[in-house]
Coordinates of C-alpha atoms in Angstrom, one line a residue:
Chain A
M862 CA -14.4 10.3 39.1
T863 CA -17.4 8.3 38.3
T864 CA -17.2 4.7 37.0
A865 CA -18.4 5.7 33.6
W866 CA -15.7 8.3 33.3
Q867 CA -13.0 6.0 34.5
F868 CA -14.1 3.5 31.9
Y869 CA -14.0 6.1 29.3
F870 CA -10.5 7.2 30.1
I871 CA -9.5 3.6 30.3
T872 CA -10.8 2.9 26.8
L873 CA -9.2 6.1 25.5
L874 CA -5.8 5.5 27.0
T875 CA -5.7 1.9 25.8
Y876 CA -6.7 2.8 22.3
S877 CA -4.2 5.7 22.3
G878 CA -1.4 3.4 23.2
V879 CA -2.3 0.9 20.5
N880 CA -2.5 3.6 17.9
I881 CA 0.8 4.9 18.9
I882 CA 2.5 1.6 18.4
A883 CA 0.6 1.2 15.0
A884 CA 1.7 4.8 13.9
W885 CA 5.3 3.8 14.8
A886 CA 5.2 0.7 12.6
L887 CA 3.6 2.6 9.6
N888 CA 6.0 5.4 10.1
L889 CA 8.9 2.9 9.9
Q890 CA 7.4 1.5 6.6
Y891 CA 6.3 4.7 4.9
G892 CA 7.9 7.5 6.7
L893 CA 11.3 6.1 6.7
G894 CA 11.2 3.2 4.2
G895 CA 9.0 4.8 1.7
I896 CA 6.7 1.8 1.3
L897 CA 3.1 2.8 0.5
N898 CA 1.7 0.1 2.7
F899 CA -1.9 0.3 1.9
A900 CA -2.4 -3.1 3.6
F901 CA -1.2 -2.0 6.9
I902 CA -4.3 -2.9 8.7
I903 CA -4.3 -6.6 7.8
F904 CA -1.2 -7.0 9.7
Q905 CA -2.7 -5.6 12.8
A906 CA -5.6 -7.8 12.1
V907 CA -3.6 -10.9 11.8
G908 CA -2.1 -10.2 15.2
A909 CA -5.4 -9.7 16.7
Y910 CA -6.7 -12.9 15.2
A911 CA -3.8 -14.9 16.1
A912 CA -3.9 -13.6 19.7
A913 CA -7.7 -14.4 19.9
V914 CA -7.6 -17.8 18.6
L915 CA -4.5 -18.8 20.6
T916 CA -6.2 -17.8 23.9
L917 CA -9.9 -18.8 23.1
G918 CA -9.0 -22.5 23.2
P919 CA -10.0 -25.1 20.6
A920 CA -13.1 -24.5 18.7
G921 CA -16.2 -26.2 19.9
G922 CA -16.7 -26.8 23.7
I923 CA -18.2 -23.6 25.1
T924 CA -17.6 -21.6 22.0
T925 CA -19.7 -23.7 19.7
F926 CA -21.3 -20.6 18.3
Q927 CA -18.1 -19.5 16.5
T928 CA -15.9 -21.7 14.2
Y929 CA -12.3 -20.9 13.7
V930 CA -9.0 -22.8 13.1
G931 CA -5.9 -23.1 15.3
G932 CA -7.7 -22.7 18.7
A933 CA -5.3 -23.2 21.6
H934 CA -5.1 -22.2 25.4
L935 CA -1.7 -20.5 25.3
P936 CA -0.6 -18.4 28.2
W937 CA -1.2 -14.6 26.9
L938 CA 2.5 -13.6 26.9
L939 CA 3.3 -16.6 24.6
A940 CA 0.2 -15.9 22.4
L941 CA 1.4 -12.2 22.2
V942 CA 4.9 -13.5 20.9
V943 CA 3.3 -15.8 18.4
A944 CA 0.8 -13.1 17.3
T945 CA 3.7 -10.8 16.5
L946 CA 5.7 -13.5 14.7
A947 CA 2.6 -14.2 12.7
G948 CA 2.6 -10.6 11.6
G949 CA 6.2 -10.9 10.6
V950 CA 5.5 -14.1 8.6
L951 CA 2.6 -12.6 6.9
A952 CA 4.5 -9.6 6.1
L953 CA 7.3 -11.7 4.6
L954 CA 4.9 -13.6 2.5
V955 CA 3.0 -10.5 1.2
G956 CA 6.2 -8.5 0.9
L957 CA 8.0 -11.0 -1.3
V958 CA 5.1 -10.6 -3.8
A959 CA 3.9 -7.1 -3.4
L960 CA 7.2 -5.3 -3.2
R961 CA 8.4 -6.8 -6.5
P962 CA 7.2 -4.0 -8.8
K963 CA 9.9 -1.3 -9.3
R964 CA 7.6 1.6 -8.9
T965 CA 6.5 2.3 -5.4
D966 CA 3.0 3.4 -6.3
Y967 CA 2.5 0.1 -8.2
Q968 CA 3.7 -1.6 -4.9
G969 CA 0.9 0.5 -3.1
M970 CA -1.6 -0.7 -5.6
V971 CA -0.7 -4.3 -5.1
L972 CA -0.9 -3.9 -1.3
L973 CA -4.3 -2.2 -1.5
T974 CA -5.7 -4.9 -3.6
V975 CA -4.2 -7.6 -1.1
A976 CA -5.9 -5.8 1.7
I977 CA -9.2 -5.9 0.0
I978 CA -8.9 -9.6 -1.1
A979 CA -8.0 -10.4 2.5
A980 CA -11.1 -8.7 3.8
V981 CA -13.4 -10.5 1.2
V982 CA -11.9 -13.8 1.9
V983 CA -11.9 -13.7 5.6
T984 CA -15.5 -12.4 5.5
D985 CA -16.7 -15.1 3.1
E986 CA -14.9 -18.1 4.6
K987 CA -16.9 -18.7 7.7
G988 CA -14.9 -21.7 8.8
W989 CA -11.6 -19.9 9.2
L990 CA -12.2 -17.0 11.4
N991 CA -15.9 -17.0 11.9
G992 CA -16.6 -14.7 8.8
A993 CA -18.3 -11.4 9.1
S994 CA -19.4 -12.0 12.7
G995 CA -15.8 -12.4 13.8
L996 CA -14.6 -13.8 17.1
V997 CA -16.0 -12.7 20.4
G998 CA -15.3 -13.7 24.1
V999 CA -11.5 -13.5 23.8
P1000 CA -10.3 -13.9 27.4
K1001 CA -8.8 -10.9 29.1
P1002 CA -5.0 -11.3 29.8
F1003 CA -4.3 -12.2 33.5
N1004 CA -8.1 -11.5 34.4
E1005 CA -8.6 -14.8 36.2
S1006 CA -5.3 -14.8 38.2
L1007 CA -5.8 -11.2 39.3
G1008 CA -9.4 -11.3 40.2
L1009 CA -10.0 -7.5 39.9
G1010 CA -13.1 -5.6 39.2
L1011 CA -13.9 -4.2 36.0
I1012 CA -12.4 -0.8 36.6
E1013 CA -9.4 -1.9 38.4
Y1014 CA -8.6 -4.4 35.7
G1015 CA -9.1 -1.6 33.1
W1016 CA -6.4 0.4 34.9
F1017 CA -4.1 -2.6 35.1
Y1018 CA -4.5 -3.0 31.3
V1019 CA -3.7 0.5 30.8
G1020 CA -0.5 -0.1 32.7
V1021 CA 0.2 -3.2 30.3
V1022 CA -0.3 -1.1 27.4
A1023 CA 2.0 1.6 28.7
V1024 CA 4.7 -1.0 29.3
A1025 CA 4.1 -2.2 25.7
V1026 CA 4.5 1.3 24.4
V1027 CA 7.8 1.8 26.2
L1028 CA 9.1 -1.6 25.0
V1029 CA 8.2 -0.8 21.3
F1030 CA 9.7 2.7 21.6
I1031 CA 13.0 1.3 22.8
V1032 CA 12.9 -1.2 19.8
I1033 CA 12.0 1.5 17.3
H1034 CA 14.4 4.1 18.8
L1035 CA 17.2 1.4 18.5
L1036 CA 16.3 0.7 14.9
T1037 CA 15.9 4.2 13.8
S1038 CA 19.2 5.4 15.1
S1039 CA 21.1 2.5 13.7
P1040 CA 23.2 2.4 10.6
W1041 CA 20.6 0.1 9.2
C1042 CA 18.1 2.9 9.3
R1043 CA 20.4 5.2 7.5
Q1044 CA 20.4 2.8 4.6
V1045 CA 16.7 2.6 4.8
R1046 CA 16.4 6.4 4.5
A1047 CA 18.9 6.4 1.6
M1048 CA 16.6 3.8 -0.1
R1049 CA 13.5 6.1 0.5
E1050 CA 15.3 9.3 -0.9
D1051 CA 16.8 7.5 -4.0
P1052 CA 16.5 3.9 -4.5
V1053 CA 18.6 3.9 -7.7
A1054 CA 21.5 5.9 -6.1
A1055 CA 21.3 3.6 -2.9
E1056 CA 21.6 0.5 -5.2
A1057 CA 24.4 2.2 -7.2
L1058 CA 26.3 2.5 -3.8
G1059 CA 26.0 -1.2 -3.3
L1060 CA 22.9 -1.3 -1.0
N1061 CA 20.7 -4.3 -1.3
V1062 CA 17.5 -2.3 -1.8
P1063 CA 15.0 -5.1 -2.1
A1064 CA 16.4 -6.8 1.0
R1065 CA 16.3 -3.6 3.0
R1066 CA 12.7 -2.9 1.9
L1067 CA 11.6 -6.3 2.8
Q1068 CA 13.3 -6.1 6.3
V1069 CA 11.4 -2.8 6.9
F1070 CA 8.1 -4.4 5.8
V1071 CA 8.6 -7.4 7.9
I1072 CA 9.5 -5.6 11.1
G1073 CA 6.8 -3.1 10.5
G1074 CA 4.3 -6.0 10.1
A1075 CA 5.4 -7.6 13.3
I1076 CA 5.0 -4.5 15.2
A1077 CA 1.5 -3.9 13.6
A1078 CA 0.5 -7.4 14.6
F1079 CA 1.8 -6.8 18.2
S1080 CA -0.5 -3.7 18.4
G1081 CA -3.5 -5.8 17.1
A1082 CA -2.9 -8.4 19.8
L1083 CA -2.8 -5.8 22.4
L1084 CA -6.0 -4.3 21.3
V1085 CA -8.0 -7.6 21.1
G1086 CA -6.8 -8.3 24.7
Y1087 CA -8.8 -5.2 25.7
I1088 CA -11.8 -5.3 23.4
G1089 CA -12.2 -9.0 23.6
S1090 CA -13.7 -9.3 20.0
W1091 CA -12.3 -9.0 16.5
S1092 CA -14.3 -9.0 13.2
P1093 CA -13.7 -7.7 9.6
G1094 CA -15.5 -4.6 10.5
A1095 CA -12.7 -3.6 12.6
W1096 CA -10.0 -3.7 9.9
G1097 CA -11.6 -2.3 6.6
P1098 CA -9.0 -1.0 4.1
G1099 CA -10.1 2.5 5.1
E1100 CA -8.6 2.2 8.7
T1101 CA -5.1 2.2 7.2
F1102 CA -5.7 5.6 5.9
L1103 CA -6.4 7.0 9.3
L1104 CA -2.9 5.9 10.4
F1105 CA -1.5 7.5 7.2
V1106 CA -3.2 10.7 8.4
C1107 CA -1.6 10.3 11.7
I1108 CA 2.0 10.2 10.4
V1109 CA 1.5 13.0 7.8
V1110 CA 0.2 15.3 10.5
G1111 CA 2.9 14.2 13.0
G1112 CA 5.8 14.4 10.7
L1113 CA 6.9 11.6 8.2
G1114 CA 10.0 9.9 9.5
N1115 CA 9.8 11.2 13.1
N1116 CA 8.9 8.9 15.8
F1117 CA 7.9 11.4 18.2
G1118 CA 5.7 13.2 15.5
A1119 CA 4.1 9.8 14.7
A1120 CA 3.1 9.4 18.3
V1121 CA 1.9 13.0 18.8
G1122 CA 0.0 12.7 15.3
S1123 CA -1.9 9.5 16.4
V1124 CA -2.9 11.1 19.6
L1125 CA -4.0 14.3 18.0
V1126 CA -5.9 12.6 15.1
L1127 CA -7.3 9.4 16.6
T1128 CA -7.7 10.5 20.2
V1129 CA -8.3 14.2 20.2
L1130 CA -9.9 14.8 16.9
F1131 CA -12.2 11.7 16.8
N1132 CA -13.3 11.9 20.4
G1133 CA -13.6 15.7 20.3
L1134 CA -15.9 15.7 17.4
A1135 CA -18.2 13.1 19.2
Y1136 CA -19.2 15.9 21.6
L1137 CA -20.7 18.1 18.8
P1138 CA -24.3 18.2 18.9
I1139 CA -26.1 15.7 16.7
F1140 CA -27.7 17.5 13.7
S1141 CA -29.9 15.7 11.0
Y1142 CA -29.0 12.1 11.3
T1143 CA -26.2 10.4 13.1
T1144 CA -24.2 9.4 10.0
A1145 CA -24.0 13.1 8.9
A1146 CA -21.8 14.0 12.0
E1147 CA -19.5 10.9 11.2
A1148 CA -19.4 11.9 7.5
L1149 CA -18.3 15.5 8.3
Q1150 CA -15.7 14.0 10.6
L1151 CA -14.2 12.2 7.7
V1152 CA -14.6 15.2 5.5
L1153 CA -12.6 17.2 8.0
L1154 CA -9.9 14.4 8.2
G1155 CA -9.6 14.5 4.4
L1156 CA -9.1 18.2 4.3
I1157 CA -6.5 18.0 7.2
V1158 CA -4.3 15.7 5.1
I1159 CA -4.6 17.9 2.0
A1160 CA -3.9 21.0 4.1
F1161 CA -0.9 19.3 5.8
L1162 CA 0.6 18.0 2.6
W1163 CA 0.2 21.5 1.1
F1164 CA 1.1 23.8 4.0
K1165 CA 3.2 21.7 6.2
P1166 CA 4.3 18.7 4.1
R1167 CA 6.9 17.7 6.8
G1168 CA 4.3 17.6 9.5
L1169 CA 4.2 19.1 12.9
F1170 CA 7.5 17.6 13.9
P1171 CA 9.7 17.4 10.8
E1172 CA 12.2 14.5 10.5
R1173 CA 15.5 15.6 11.9
R1174 CA 17.8 16.5 9.2
R1175 CA 21.0 14.5 9.6
R1176 CA 24.3 15.8 8.6
F1177 CA 27.6 13.9 8.7
A1178 CA 30.8 15.8 9.0
F1179 CA 34.4 15.5 9.9
P1180 CA 35.3 17.5 12.8
S1181 CA 37.0 20.4 11.2
A1182 CA 39.5 21.3 14.0
G1183 CA 40.9 20.0 17.1
P1184 CA 43.4 17.5 18.1
D1185 CA 41.6 14.4 16.5
R1186 CA 41.6 16.2 13.1
G1187 CA 42.1 13.5 10.5
T1188 CA 40.3 10.7 12.1
A1189 CA 37.4 9.8 10.0
V1190 CA 34.8 10.0 12.6
A1191 CA 31.2 10.6 11.3
V1192 CA 29.4 13.1 13.6
E1193 CA 25.7 13.2 13.6
E1194 CA 24.6 16.8 14.2
A1195 CA 21.1 17.8 14.5
R1196 CA 19.9 20.7 12.6
Chain B
M1133 CA -27.3 -21.7 -22.1
E1134 CA -26.0 -20.5 -18.8
L1135 CA -22.7 -19.8 -20.6
N1136 CA -24.5 -17.6 -23.2
L1137 CA -26.3 -15.7 -20.3
A1138 CA -23.0 -15.0 -18.7
L1139 CA -21.7 -13.9 -22.1
G1140 CA -24.5 -11.4 -22.2
F1141 CA -23.9 -10.0 -18.8
G1142 CA -20.1 -10.1 -19.4
L1143 CA -20.6 -7.9 -22.4
V1144 CA -22.7 -5.4 -20.4
T1145 CA -20.0 -5.3 -17.6
A1146 CA -17.3 -5.0 -20.2
S1147 CA -19.1 -2.0 -21.7
I1148 CA -19.3 -0.2 -18.2
L1149 CA -15.8 -1.1 -17.3
A1150 CA -14.4 0.1 -20.6
L1151 CA -15.9 3.6 -20.0
G1152 CA -14.3 3.7 -16.6
A1153 CA -11.0 2.0 -17.6
V1154 CA -10.5 4.2 -20.6
G1155 CA -11.4 7.2 -18.5
F1156 CA -8.8 6.2 -15.8
T1157 CA -6.2 5.4 -18.2
L1158 CA -6.5 8.6 -20.2
Q1159 CA -5.7 10.7 -17.2
F1160 CA -3.0 8.3 -15.9
G1161 CA -1.3 8.2 -19.3
I1162 CA -0.7 12.0 -19.3
T1163 CA 0.0 12.6 -15.5
N1164 CA 1.2 9.2 -14.2
I1165 CA -1.1 9.9 -11.2
F1166 CA -3.0 6.8 -9.6
N1167 CA -6.1 8.8 -9.0
L1168 CA -7.7 6.8 -6.2
S1169 CA -10.6 9.4 -5.9
F1170 CA -11.9 8.1 -9.4
G1171 CA -14.3 5.8 -7.7
Q1172 CA -15.9 8.7 -5.9
V1173 CA -16.1 10.8 -9.0
M1174 CA -18.2 7.8 -10.5
T1175 CA -20.6 8.2 -7.5
V1176 CA -20.7 11.9 -8.1
G1177 CA -22.0 10.9 -11.6
M1178 CA -24.5 8.6 -10.2
F1179 CA -26.0 11.2 -7.9
A1180 CA -26.1 13.8 -10.6
A1181 CA -28.1 11.4 -12.8
Y1182 CA -30.3 10.7 -9.8
L1183 CA -31.0 14.4 -9.4
I1184 CA -31.9 14.9 -13.0
N1185 CA -33.8 11.5 -13.3
V1186 CA -35.7 11.2 -10.1
Q1187 CA -35.9 14.7 -8.7
G1188 CA -36.0 16.5 -12.0
G1189 CA -38.3 13.9 -13.7
Q1190 CA -36.1 13.8 -16.8
S1191 CA -35.4 10.8 -18.9
L1192 CA -32.6 8.4 -17.7
W1193 CA -30.6 9.1 -20.8
V1194 CA -30.5 12.8 -20.1
G1195 CA -29.3 11.6 -16.6
V1196 CA -26.4 9.7 -18.2
L1197 CA -25.4 12.9 -20.0
G1198 CA -25.8 14.8 -16.8
G1199 CA -23.6 12.2 -14.9
A1200 CA -21.0 12.6 -17.5
L1201 CA -21.1 16.3 -17.4
A1202 CA -20.9 16.2 -13.6
G1203 CA -17.9 13.9 -13.6
A1204 CA -16.1 16.1 -16.1
V1205 CA -16.7 19.3 -14.0
V1206 CA -15.6 17.6 -10.8
S1207 CA -12.5 16.1 -12.5
G1208 CA -11.5 19.3 -14.1
F1209 CA -12.0 21.2 -10.8
L1210 CA -10.0 18.6 -8.8
N1211 CA -7.1 18.9 -11.4
K1212 CA -7.2 22.6 -11.2
T1213 CA -7.4 23.0 -7.5
V1214 CA -5.6 20.0 -6.1
F1215 CA -3.7 17.7 -8.4
M1216 CA -2.0 20.3 -10.7
P1217 CA -0.8 22.5 -7.9
F1218 CA 0.6 19.5 -5.9
L1219 CA 2.3 18.2 -9.1
R1220 CA 3.8 21.8 -9.7
R1221 CA 5.2 21.8 -6.4
G1222 CA 7.0 18.6 -7.1
V1223 CA 5.3 16.4 -4.7
S1224 CA 6.1 12.7 -5.3
L1225 CA 3.6 10.5 -7.0
D1226 CA 3.5 8.5 -3.8
G1227 CA 2.4 11.7 -2.0
I1228 CA -0.2 12.4 -4.6
I1229 CA -1.7 8.9 -4.2
I1230 CA -2.4 9.9 -0.5
V1231 CA -3.8 13.2 -1.7
S1232 CA -6.2 11.5 -4.0
L1233 CA -7.4 9.1 -1.3
A1234 CA -8.0 12.2 0.9
V1235 CA -9.9 13.8 -1.9
G1236 CA -12.0 10.6 -2.3
L1237 CA -12.6 10.6 1.4
V1238 CA -13.8 14.1 1.2
L1239 CA -16.1 13.6 -1.9
E1240 CA -17.6 10.5 -0.5
N1241 CA -18.5 11.9 2.8
V1242 CA -19.9 15.2 1.5
M1243 CA -22.3 13.0 -0.5
L1244 CA -23.1 10.9 2.6
A1245 CA -23.8 14.0 4.7
F1246 CA -26.1 15.3 2.0
A1247 CA -27.7 12.1 0.7
G1248 CA -27.6 9.9 3.7
P1249 CA -26.8 6.2 3.8
S1250 CA -29.9 4.9 2.1
F1251 CA -29.8 3.1 -1.2
K1252 CA -31.2 5.0 -4.2
A1253 CA -32.7 3.8 -7.5
Y1254 CA -33.4 5.5 -10.7
N1255 CA -36.8 5.6 -12.4
Q1256 CA -36.5 3.2 -15.2
P1257 CA -39.2 2.5 -17.7
R1258 CA -40.5 -1.0 -17.5
T1259 CA -39.2 -2.8 -20.7
H1260 CA -39.3 -6.3 -21.9
S1261 CA -36.1 -8.4 -22.2
I1262 CA -34.7 -9.2 -25.7
H1263 CA -33.3 -12.6 -26.6
V1264 CA -30.2 -12.6 -28.8
L1265 CA -28.2 -15.6 -29.4
G1266 CA -29.3 -17.1 -26.1
M1267 CA -28.4 -14.0 -24.2
I1268 CA -31.2 -12.3 -22.3
L1269 CA -30.7 -8.5 -22.1
T1270 CA -33.0 -5.7 -21.1
V1271 CA -33.4 -2.7 -23.4
Q1272 CA -31.4 -0.7 -20.8
Q1273 CA -28.5 -3.1 -20.9
L1274 CA -28.5 -2.9 -24.7
L1275 CA -28.5 0.8 -24.5
I1276 CA -25.6 0.7 -22.1
I1277 CA -23.6 -1.3 -24.6
G1278 CA -24.6 1.3 -27.3
I1279 CA -23.6 4.2 -25.1
S1280 CA -20.1 2.6 -24.3
V1281 CA -19.5 1.8 -28.0
A1282 CA -20.5 5.2 -29.2
A1283 CA -18.3 7.0 -26.5
L1284 CA -15.3 4.7 -27.3
V1285 CA -15.6 5.2 -31.0
G1286 CA -15.9 9.0 -30.4
L1287 CA -12.8 8.9 -28.3
H1288 CA -11.0 6.9 -30.9
L1289 CA -11.9 9.5 -33.6
L1290 CA -10.8 12.2 -31.2
L1291 CA -7.5 10.7 -30.5
R1292 CA -6.6 9.8 -34.1
Q1293 CA -8.3 12.4 -36.3
T1294 CA -8.0 15.6 -34.5
R1295 CA -5.1 18.0 -33.6
L1296 CA -6.2 17.8 -30.0
G1297 CA -5.9 14.0 -30.1
K1298 CA -2.5 14.2 -31.5
A1299 CA -1.4 16.7 -28.9
M1300 CA -2.9 14.3 -26.1
R1301 CA -1.0 11.3 -27.5
A1302 CA 2.1 13.4 -27.8
T1303 CA 1.8 14.6 -24.1
A1304 CA 1.2 11.1 -22.9
A1305 CA 4.3 9.9 -24.7
N1306 CA 6.7 12.5 -23.6
A1307 CA 5.3 15.7 -21.9
G1308 CA 8.7 17.6 -21.8
L1309 CA 9.2 17.0 -25.5
A1310 CA 5.5 17.9 -26.3
R1311 CA 6.0 21.2 -24.5
T1312 CA 9.2 21.9 -26.3
S1313 CA 7.3 21.4 -29.6
G1314 CA 4.8 24.1 -28.7
I1315 CA 2.0 21.9 -27.3
A1316 CA 0.1 23.7 -24.4
T1317 CA 0.6 20.7 -22.3
D1318 CA -1.2 22.2 -19.2
R1319 CA -4.3 22.6 -21.4
V1320 CA -4.1 19.2 -22.8
T1321 CA -3.7 17.8 -19.3
M1322 CA -6.7 19.8 -18.3
I1323 CA -8.8 18.4 -21.1
A1324 CA -7.6 14.8 -20.4
W1325 CA -8.9 15.3 -16.7
C1326 CA -12.2 16.6 -18.1
L1327 CA -12.6 13.8 -20.6
S1328 CA -11.5 11.2 -18.1
G1329 CA -14.2 12.6 -15.6
A1330 CA -16.9 12.5 -18.3
L1331 CA -16.2 8.8 -19.0
C1332 CA -15.9 8.3 -15.3
G1333 CA -19.3 9.7 -14.6
A1334 CA -20.8 7.8 -17.6
A1335 CA -19.3 4.7 -16.2
G1336 CA -20.8 5.4 -12.7
V1337 CA -24.4 6.1 -14.0
T1338 CA -24.4 2.9 -16.3
F1339 CA -23.0 0.9 -13.4
A1340 CA -25.7 2.0 -11.0
L1341 CA -28.3 1.5 -13.7
N1342 CA -27.3 -2.1 -14.2
L1343 CA -27.1 -2.8 -10.5
A1344 CA -30.5 -1.2 -10.0
T1345 CA -29.5 0.4 -6.6
F1346 CA -26.6 2.5 -5.3
D1347 CA -25.3 4.4 -2.4
T1348 CA -22.5 6.6 -1.6
T1349 CA -19.9 3.7 -1.6
T1350 CA -20.9 2.2 -5.0
G1351 CA -18.3 4.0 -6.9
S1352 CA -15.3 3.3 -4.7
S1353 CA -16.4 -0.5 -4.7
L1354 CA -15.9 -0.5 -8.4
L1355 CA -12.6 1.4 -8.4
L1356 CA -10.2 -1.5 -8.1
V1357 CA -12.1 -3.5 -10.9
V1358 CA -11.7 -0.5 -13.2
I1359 CA -8.0 -0.1 -12.3
A1360 CA -7.6 -3.9 -12.9
A1361 CA -9.1 -3.4 -16.5
A1362 CA -6.9 -0.3 -17.1
V1363 CA -3.7 -2.1 -15.9
F1364 CA -4.4 -5.3 -17.9
G1365 CA -3.9 -3.8 -21.2
G1366 CA -1.1 -1.4 -20.1
V1367 CA -2.1 1.5 -17.9
G1368 CA -2.0 4.8 -19.9
Q1369 CA -3.2 3.0 -23.1
P1370 CA -6.8 3.6 -24.1
Y1371 CA -6.9 0.6 -26.5
G1372 CA -5.4 -1.6 -24.0
A1373 CA -8.0 -0.5 -21.4
M1374 CA -10.7 -1.4 -23.7
L1375 CA -9.2 -4.9 -24.1
G1376 CA -8.7 -5.2 -20.3
A1377 CA -12.4 -4.2 -19.8
L1378 CA -13.5 -7.0 -22.2
V1379 CA -11.4 -9.7 -20.5
I1380 CA -12.2 -8.6 -17.0
G1381 CA -15.9 -8.1 -17.8
L1382 CA -16.2 -11.6 -19.2
A1383 CA -13.9 -13.1 -16.6
T1384 CA -15.9 -11.8 -13.7
E1385 CA -19.4 -12.9 -15.1
F1386 CA -18.1 -16.4 -15.9
A1387 CA -16.5 -16.6 -12.5
A1388 CA -19.8 -15.6 -11.0
L1389 CA -21.3 -18.8 -12.6
V1390 CA -19.0 -20.8 -10.2
S1391 CA -19.6 -18.5 -7.1
P1392 CA -20.8 -15.0 -6.8
N1393 CA -18.1 -14.3 -4.4
L1394 CA -15.4 -15.0 -6.9
K1395 CA -16.4 -12.1 -9.0
E1396 CA -14.4 -9.4 -7.5
V1397 CA -11.7 -11.8 -6.4
I1398 CA -10.9 -12.8 -10.0
A1399 CA -10.6 -9.2 -11.2
F1400 CA -8.2 -8.4 -8.1
A1401 CA -6.2 -11.5 -8.9
I1402 CA -5.8 -10.4 -12.4
L1403 CA -4.8 -7.0 -11.1
V1404 CA -2.1 -8.3 -8.7
V1405 CA -0.7 -10.8 -11.2
M1406 CA -0.5 -8.1 -14.0
L1407 CA 1.2 -5.6 -11.7
L1408 CA 3.6 -8.2 -10.7
V1409 CA 4.5 -10.0 -14.0
R1410 CA 3.8 -7.4 -16.6
P1411 CA 3.4 -4.0 -15.0
D1412 CA 3.4 -2.4 -18.4
G1413 CA 0.5 -4.4 -19.5
L1414 CA -0.3 -7.0 -22.2
I1415 CA 0.7 -4.8 -25.0
P1416 CA 3.6 -2.8 -23.3
S1417 CA 4.9 -0.3 -25.9
A1418 CA 2.7 -0.5 -28.8
A1419 CA 0.9 2.8 -28.3
T1420 CA 4.0 4.5 -27.2
K1421 CA 5.8 3.3 -30.3
E1422 CA 2.9 4.5 -32.6
T1423 CA 2.7 7.8 -31.0
M1424 CA 6.5 8.4 -31.2
G1425 CA 6.5 7.6 -34.8
A1426 CA 4.3 10.6 -35.5
R1427 CA 2.7 10.9 -38.8

């Protein structure tokens, strides 16, 4: 493989891994929790910004051309942890406010507004995170100690992302197969009934929101480690919609589906269309790509509203016969 | 002096917002759908007026009418082909929001593919500005205020003086009850979508006219400000939306005196606060009560 092709695949694989993690986080929030998180991308952004400033070092010095707050020289793994926590904290703050309306569509509107305000403020306040130009020159994790060439390092980072995907999968899998998630699903299906059964719906909703926010921030921190720069252009409110497309296509509430959906939509579809011959001007191709994306969502919601991999229907039953008849064991059976 | 200037611009902005917010709320009141493709329908209106005014060489005011007509047609078409079928199938309102986002994405990018990313401007006759009470307004801006007032008075008469208006208010108050009472709620809903689209198109054209230039994203950039105005007075209530438009229009222009960047932020802040504190708006049940106590 030529260097260019290797670089292409490294980029593709890194982005795919990051997108899979992000899709899991949004799936937890919307697919399972029913929260219309139209601000999802700001949680990815906060993780990326946190990881960037914590590894860039204090502002000034060699980076006089950009201004930001909170610069530090933390080891990457520590920065990754802090960035993840930052996502959780931001989600807690936003969630305490935005999840207050009773109607979930009102919550979605508040979140959409929060996302737009965040983009406006970060772009305008040059002193915080270098405004519209964003941060550049974010150090590559372990790059100095490894001393690898560009391509070798790229494959190394693909490995890092792969490990991260596995770790997040374990966390997500444990969460989604827990009794806690059963409560979350009950909340999504019917918040009033769930509340009547004694569930603390606002608390569950906030928990889902915070965990999802932390995972989103984790994905952002991973991404900025690879691309080395981060600016408001990377996290416009429209980006959130792309992830909604992924989980709708893959299957709301299904982790495997969310992963497949993100690969199909963001990796295969977006890159596949880039190979179409360019006609008229370059934006026309991009525009038609987005038209196709919109039509795909509408088509899926109409023809296959449960997605390619529908959420497993869970049933709870007492074993009807056998020696341990009478013991109250709930058996989860896949249909 | 500066305050008077801002008051003038505020009134113009309020007039534009009122068209949009009343349009948005008319549809929401009947279907409960947060139609996030509303911004792109405004852009459709802008481009329709552009075709009539610049390519067709017609007067700008024919363009406004054309924009309203295009908005009505597109909006009605979307109801017929997308929103109504999804509602019938029992898709949740959250699901329909995602559908409306997808519809907006399609509309915006179809326009982008055809029109390209460049900024467009209408052919406006050169006019002098008029000084009223320390406000300086162009003839166009005065006409914008006039169009808005005329449209809203027309709507008021429609809602209050005609059988159709009564049917619309009844459907908004309780669709099930209205249907049982023999009102063809599907047809009323369709008419509401078309009216909403017409106001939306008119709002788009007047907004672009006031801005001087527009592109395919102009409508969607205005969407949340329109929603803020609609939510302020209680979403689903035309008169509340008018009040909301006035408040948001003036608030944004006065905030612009402090810093132009504050313009949007103040509208969004009002939206967030209203959704949190009074999701039913400033005058929660006034309209509902009135409609329920039918004459």
